[in-house]
Amino acid sequence: MTALSLPDPASTEALGARLAGVLAPRDVVFLRGQLGAGKTTLARGLIGAWTGGDEEAPSPTYTLVQTYEGPAGPLWHLDLYRLKSPEEALELGFEEGLDEALMVIEWPERLGVLTPADRIEIALIPAGAGRIAEVSGYGRHAGFTLDA
């Protein structure tokens, strides 16, 4: 696990941009944290760097899935907060996304038994005026780190 200090929203967005440089289609990133922890801010940084532009990246709280195209391939940003069962993720095309896109998932605990073994998890934990990002890798991403 890597622990990174993120003193403000700009540093959280910058972490997302750094991630875009080391991820590829078919990677899965779980964003964990309480409401307001900075999950969507991190996702916006990743999406902007992935697409190579000033992409409008609204929170998918109500749409559940937002898709983007980048030079390296598609990116799906999912917010599963409103799901009542893991099966609802399948109705969103979750399996298709795993096969073709970089998947960035907020509220991943809603996946239950559908949780992929191969994933990167980022837990955003409040720390003073900022937050700490705890980055961990599982499965083929075991040992994944980002330099502080």
PDB file of C-alpha atoms in Angstrom:
ATOM      1  CA  MET A   1       0.000   0.000   0.000  1.00  0.00           C
ATOM      2  CA  THR A   2       1.106   3.543  -0.776  1.00  0.00           C
ATOM      3  CA  ALA A   3      -0.173   6.423   1.350  1.00  0.00           C
ATOM      4  CA  LEU A   4      -0.210   9.862  -0.266  1.00  0.00           C
ATOM      5  CA  SER A   5      -1.032  13.203   1.325  1.00  0.00           C
ATOM      6  CA  LEU A   6      -3.526  15.251  -0.666  1.00  0.00           C
ATOM      7  CA  PRO A   7      -3.775  18.662   1.009  1.00  0.00           C
ATOM      8  CA  ASP A   8      -6.378  20.142  -1.368  1.00  0.00           C
ATOM      9  CA  PRO A   9      -8.712  19.337  -4.291  1.00  0.00           C
ATOM     10  CA  ALA A  10      -6.029  20.281  -6.839  1.00  0.00           C
ATOM     11  CA  SER A  11      -3.684  17.605  -5.464  1.00  0.00           C
ATOM     12  CA  THR A  12      -6.529  15.070  -5.566  1.00  0.00           C
ATOM     13  CA  GLU A  13      -7.178  15.898  -9.220  1.00  0.00           C
ATOM     14  CA  ALA A  14      -3.434  15.707  -9.926  1.00  0.00           C
ATOM     15  CA  LEU A  15      -3.343  12.186  -8.461  1.00  0.00           C
ATOM     16  CA  GLY A  16      -6.051  11.202 -10.938  1.00  0.00           C
ATOM     17  CA  ALA A  17      -3.960  12.636 -13.780  1.00  0.00           C
ATOM     18  CA  ARG A  18      -0.931  10.632 -12.597  1.00  0.00           C
ATOM     19  CA  LEU A  19      -3.004   7.460 -12.575  1.00  0.00           C
ATOM     20  CA  ALA A  20      -4.088   8.025 -16.177  1.00  0.00           C
ATOM     21  CA  GLY A  21      -0.444   7.708 -17.190  1.00  0.00           C
ATOM     22  CA  VAL A  22      -0.031   4.213 -15.733  1.00  0.00           C
ATOM     23  CA  LEU A  23      -3.425   2.626 -16.439  1.00  0.00           C
ATOM     24  CA  ALA A  24      -4.752   0.830 -19.510  1.00  0.00           C
ATOM     25  CA  PRO A  25      -8.057  -0.458 -20.877  1.00  0.00           C
ATOM     26  CA  ARG A  26      -9.318  -3.452 -18.857  1.00  0.00           C
ATOM     27  CA  ASP A  27      -7.837  -2.057 -15.641  1.00  0.00           C
ATOM     28  CA  VAL A  28     -10.286  -1.514 -12.789  1.00  0.00           C
ATOM     29  CA  VAL A  29      -9.938   1.274 -10.219  1.00  0.00           C
ATOM     30  CA  PHE A  30     -12.102   1.326  -7.106  1.00  0.00           C
ATOM     31  CA  LEU A  31     -12.554   4.699  -5.416  1.00  0.00           C
ATOM     32  CA  ARG A  32     -13.538   4.326  -1.778  1.00  0.00           C
ATOM     33  CA  GLY A  33     -14.475   6.973   0.762  1.00  0.00           C
ATOM     34  CA  GLN A  34     -17.375   8.646   2.460  1.00  0.00           C
ATOM     35  CA  LEU A  35     -19.606  11.220   0.766  1.00  0.00           C
ATOM     36  CA  GLY A  36     -17.533  14.295  -0.071  1.00  0.00           C
ATOM     37  CA  ALA A  37     -14.200  12.456   0.276  1.00  0.00           C
ATOM     38  CA  GLY A  38     -12.996  13.525  -3.179  1.00  0.00           C
ATOM     39  CA  LYS A  39     -13.770  10.439  -5.271  1.00  0.00           C
ATOM     40  CA  THR A  40     -15.314  12.397  -8.131  1.00  0.00           C
ATOM     41  CA  THR A  41     -12.543  15.018  -7.984  1.00  0.00           C
ATOM     42  CA  LEU A  42      -9.946  12.260  -8.404  1.00  0.00           C
ATOM     43  CA  ALA A  43     -12.000  10.733 -11.230  1.00  0.00           C
ATOM     44  CA  ARG A  44     -12.194  14.106 -13.023  1.00  0.00           C
ATOM     45  CA  GLY A  45      -8.399  14.406 -12.978  1.00  0.00           C
ATOM     46  CA  LEU A  46      -8.066  10.900 -14.370  1.00  0.00           C
ATOM     47  CA  ILE A  47     -10.710  11.480 -17.061  1.00  0.00           C
ATOM     48  CA  GLY A  48      -9.165  14.778 -18.168  1.00  0.00           C
ATOM     49  CA  ALA A  49      -5.715  13.219 -18.535  1.00  0.00           C
ATOM     50  CA  TRP A  50      -7.109  10.049 -20.163  1.00  0.00           C
ATOM     51  CA  THR A  51      -9.061  11.966 -22.810  1.00  0.00           C
ATOM     52  CA  GLY A  52      -6.310  14.531 -23.311  1.00  0.00           C
ATOM     53  CA  GLY A  53      -8.583  17.507 -22.968  1.00  0.00           C
ATOM     54  CA  ASP A  54     -10.830  19.634 -20.855  1.00  0.00           C
ATOM     55  CA  GLU A  55     -13.511  16.956 -20.916  1.00  0.00           C
ATOM     56  CA  GLU A  56     -16.686  17.818 -19.019  1.00  0.00           C
ATOM     57  CA  ALA A  57     -16.812  15.073 -16.381  1.00  0.00           C
ATOM     58  CA  PRO A  58     -20.059  15.252 -14.423  1.00  0.00           C
ATOM     59  CA  SER A  59     -20.590  12.934 -11.489  1.00  0.00           C
ATOM     60  CA  PRO A  60     -22.480   9.844 -12.633  1.00  0.00           C
ATOM     61  CA  THR A  61     -24.575   9.847  -9.464  1.00  0.00           C
ATOM     62  CA  TYR A  62     -27.831   9.942 -11.435  1.00  0.00           C
ATOM     63  CA  THR A  63     -26.784   8.509 -14.794  1.00  0.00           C
ATOM     64  CA  LEU A  64     -24.821   5.735 -13.001  1.00  0.00           C
ATOM     65  CA  VAL A  65     -22.367   5.442 -15.931  1.00  0.00           C
ATOM     66  CA  GLN A  66     -20.503   8.059 -17.956  1.00  0.00           C
ATOM     67  CA  THR A  67     -18.330   6.899 -20.862  1.00  0.00           C
ATOM     68  CA  TYR A  68     -15.383   8.673 -22.448  1.00  0.00           C
ATOM     69  CA  GLU A  69     -13.044   8.028 -25.345  1.00  0.00           C
ATOM     70  CA  GLY A  70      -9.332   8.628 -25.100  1.00  0.00           C
ATOM     71  CA  PRO A  71      -6.333   7.870 -27.314  1.00  0.00           C
ATOM     72  CA  ALA A  72      -5.661   4.689 -25.309  1.00  0.00           C
ATOM     73  CA  GLY A  73      -9.287   3.513 -25.454  1.00  0.00           C
ATOM     74  CA  PRO A  74     -12.602   3.882 -23.636  1.00  0.00           C
ATOM     75  CA  LEU A  75     -13.023   4.826 -19.979  1.00  0.00           C
ATOM     76  CA  TRP A  76     -16.180   4.113 -17.996  1.00  0.00           C
ATOM     77  CA  HIS A  77     -16.876   6.085 -14.813  1.00  0.00           C
ATOM     78  CA  LEU A  78     -19.479   4.380 -12.638  1.00  0.00           C
ATOM     79  CA  ASP A  79     -21.162   5.582  -9.456  1.00  0.00           C
ATOM     80  CA  LEU A  80     -22.876   2.597  -7.858  1.00  0.00           C
ATOM     81  CA  TYR A  81     -24.211   4.398  -4.778  1.00  0.00           C
ATOM     82  CA  ARG A  82     -27.839   3.930  -5.825  1.00  0.00           C
ATOM     83  CA  LEU A  83     -27.578   0.228  -6.729  1.00  0.00           C
ATOM     84  CA  LYS A  84     -29.622  -2.082  -4.546  1.00  0.00           C
ATOM     85  CA  SER A  85     -27.996  -5.350  -5.705  1.00  0.00           C
ATOM     86  CA  PRO A  86     -24.884  -6.458  -7.612  1.00  0.00           C
ATOM     87  CA  GLU A  87     -27.085  -7.741 -10.441  1.00  0.00           C
ATOM     88  CA  GLU A  88     -28.041  -4.152 -11.253  1.00  0.00           C
ATOM     89  CA  ALA A  89     -24.414  -3.561 -12.292  1.00  0.00           C
ATOM     90  CA  LEU A  90     -24.850  -6.238 -14.954  1.00  0.00           C
ATOM     91  CA  GLU A  91     -27.819  -4.273 -16.347  1.00  0.00           C
ATOM     92  CA  LEU A  92     -25.441  -1.298 -16.775  1.00  0.00           C
ATOM     93  CA  GLY A  93     -23.183  -3.355 -19.056  1.00  0.00           C
ATOM     94  CA  PHE A  94     -20.583  -3.951 -16.339  1.00  0.00           C
ATOM     95  CA  GLU A  95     -19.185  -7.114 -17.964  1.00  0.00           C
ATOM     96  CA  GLU A  96     -18.846  -5.371 -21.342  1.00  0.00           C
ATOM     97  CA  GLY A  97     -16.976  -2.534 -19.671  1.00  0.00           C
ATOM     98  CA  LEU A  98     -14.564  -4.943 -18.001  1.00  0.00           C
ATOM     99  CA  ASP A  99     -13.736  -6.419 -21.417  1.00  0.00           C
ATOM    100  CA  GLU A 100     -12.994  -3.162 -23.194  1.00  0.00           C
ATOM    101  CA  ALA A 101     -12.595  -0.119 -20.958  1.00  0.00           C
ATOM    102  CA  LEU A 102     -10.661   1.358 -18.100  1.00  0.00           C
ATOM    103  CA  MET A 103     -13.235   1.129 -15.305  1.00  0.00           C
ATOM    104  CA  VAL A 104     -13.293   3.805 -12.570  1.00  0.00           C
ATOM    105  CA  ILE A 105     -15.853   2.840  -9.951  1.00  0.00           C
ATOM    106  CA  GLU A 106     -17.201   4.858  -7.033  1.00  0.00           C
ATOM    107  CA  TRP A 107     -19.008   2.948  -4.267  1.00  0.00           C
ATOM    108  CA  PRO A 108     -17.541  -0.399  -5.417  1.00  0.00           C
ATOM    109  CA  GLU A 109     -18.781  -2.236  -2.328  1.00  0.00           C
ATOM    110  CA  ARG A 110     -22.147  -2.404  -4.145  1.00  0.00           C
ATOM    111  CA  LEU A 111     -20.594  -4.966  -6.538  1.00  0.00           C
ATOM    112  CA  GLY A 112     -20.498  -7.695  -3.879  1.00  0.00           C
ATOM    113  CA  VAL A 113     -19.763 -11.019  -5.602  1.00  0.00           C
ATOM    114  CA  LEU A 114     -19.016  -9.236  -8.894  1.00  0.00           C
ATOM    115  CA  THR A 115     -15.872  -7.602  -7.443  1.00  0.00           C
ATOM    116  CA  PRO A 116     -12.997  -8.267  -9.871  1.00  0.00           C
ATOM    117  CA  ALA A 117      -9.962  -9.989  -8.349  1.00  0.00           C
ATOM    118  CA  ASP A 118      -7.648  -7.763 -10.416  1.00  0.00           C
ATOM    119  CA  ARG A 119      -8.066  -4.164  -9.318  1.00  0.00           C
ATOM    120  CA  ILE A 120      -6.500  -1.067  -7.847  1.00  0.00           C
ATOM    121  CA  GLU A 121      -8.204   0.453  -4.832  1.00  0.00           C
ATOM    122  CA  ILE A 122      -7.843   4.034  -3.659  1.00  0.00           C
ATOM    123  CA  ALA A 123      -9.319   4.873  -0.272  1.00  0.00           C
ATOM    124  CA  LEU A 124      -9.706   8.597   0.386  1.00  0.00           C
ATOM    125  CA  ILE A 125      -9.566   9.360   4.101  1.00  0.00           C
ATOM    126  CA  PRO A 126     -10.157  12.834   5.598  1.00  0.00           C
ATOM    127  CA  ALA A 127      -7.017  14.360   7.143  1.00  0.00           C
ATOM    128  CA  GLY A 128      -7.326  17.938   8.416  1.00  0.00           C
ATOM    129  CA  ALA A 129      -8.318  20.194   5.525  1.00  0.00           C
ATOM    130  CA  GLY A 130      -7.238  17.561   2.981  1.00  0.00           C
ATOM    131  CA  ARG A 131      -7.160  13.801   2.721  1.00  0.00           C
ATOM    132  CA  ILE A 132      -4.892  10.791   2.592  1.00  0.00           C
ATOM    133  CA  ALA A 133      -5.071   8.459  -0.402  1.00  0.00           C
ATOM    134  CA  GLU A 134      -4.276   4.845   0.406  1.00  0.00           C
ATOM    135  CA  VAL A 135      -3.459   3.041  -2.849  1.00  0.00           C
ATOM    136  CA  SER A 136      -3.478  -0.773  -2.955  1.00  0.00           C
ATOM    137  CA  GLY A 137      -3.328  -3.356  -5.720  1.00  0.00           C
ATOM    138  CA  TYR A 138      -4.970  -6.784  -5.885  1.00  0.00           C
ATOM    139  CA  GLY A 139      -4.590  -9.777  -8.195  1.00  0.00           C
ATOM    140  CA  ARG A 140      -2.370  -8.906 -11.142  1.00  0.00           C
ATOM    141  CA  HIS A 141      -2.018  -5.421  -9.617  1.00  0.00           C
ATOM    142  CA  ALA A 142      -0.594  -6.749  -6.331  1.00  0.00           C
ATOM    143  CA  GLY A 143       2.302  -4.531  -5.359  1.00  0.00           C
ATOM    144  CA  PHE A 144       0.976  -1.551  -7.358  1.00  0.00           C
ATOM    145  CA  THR A 145       2.459   1.661  -5.995  1.00  0.00           C
ATOM    146  CA  LEU A 146       2.715   5.312  -6.870  1.00  0.00           C
ATOM    147  CA  ASP A 147       5.717   7.330  -5.802  1.00  0.00           C
ATOM    148  CA  ALA A 148       4.887   9.904  -3.144  1.00  0.00           C
TER     149      ALA A 148
END
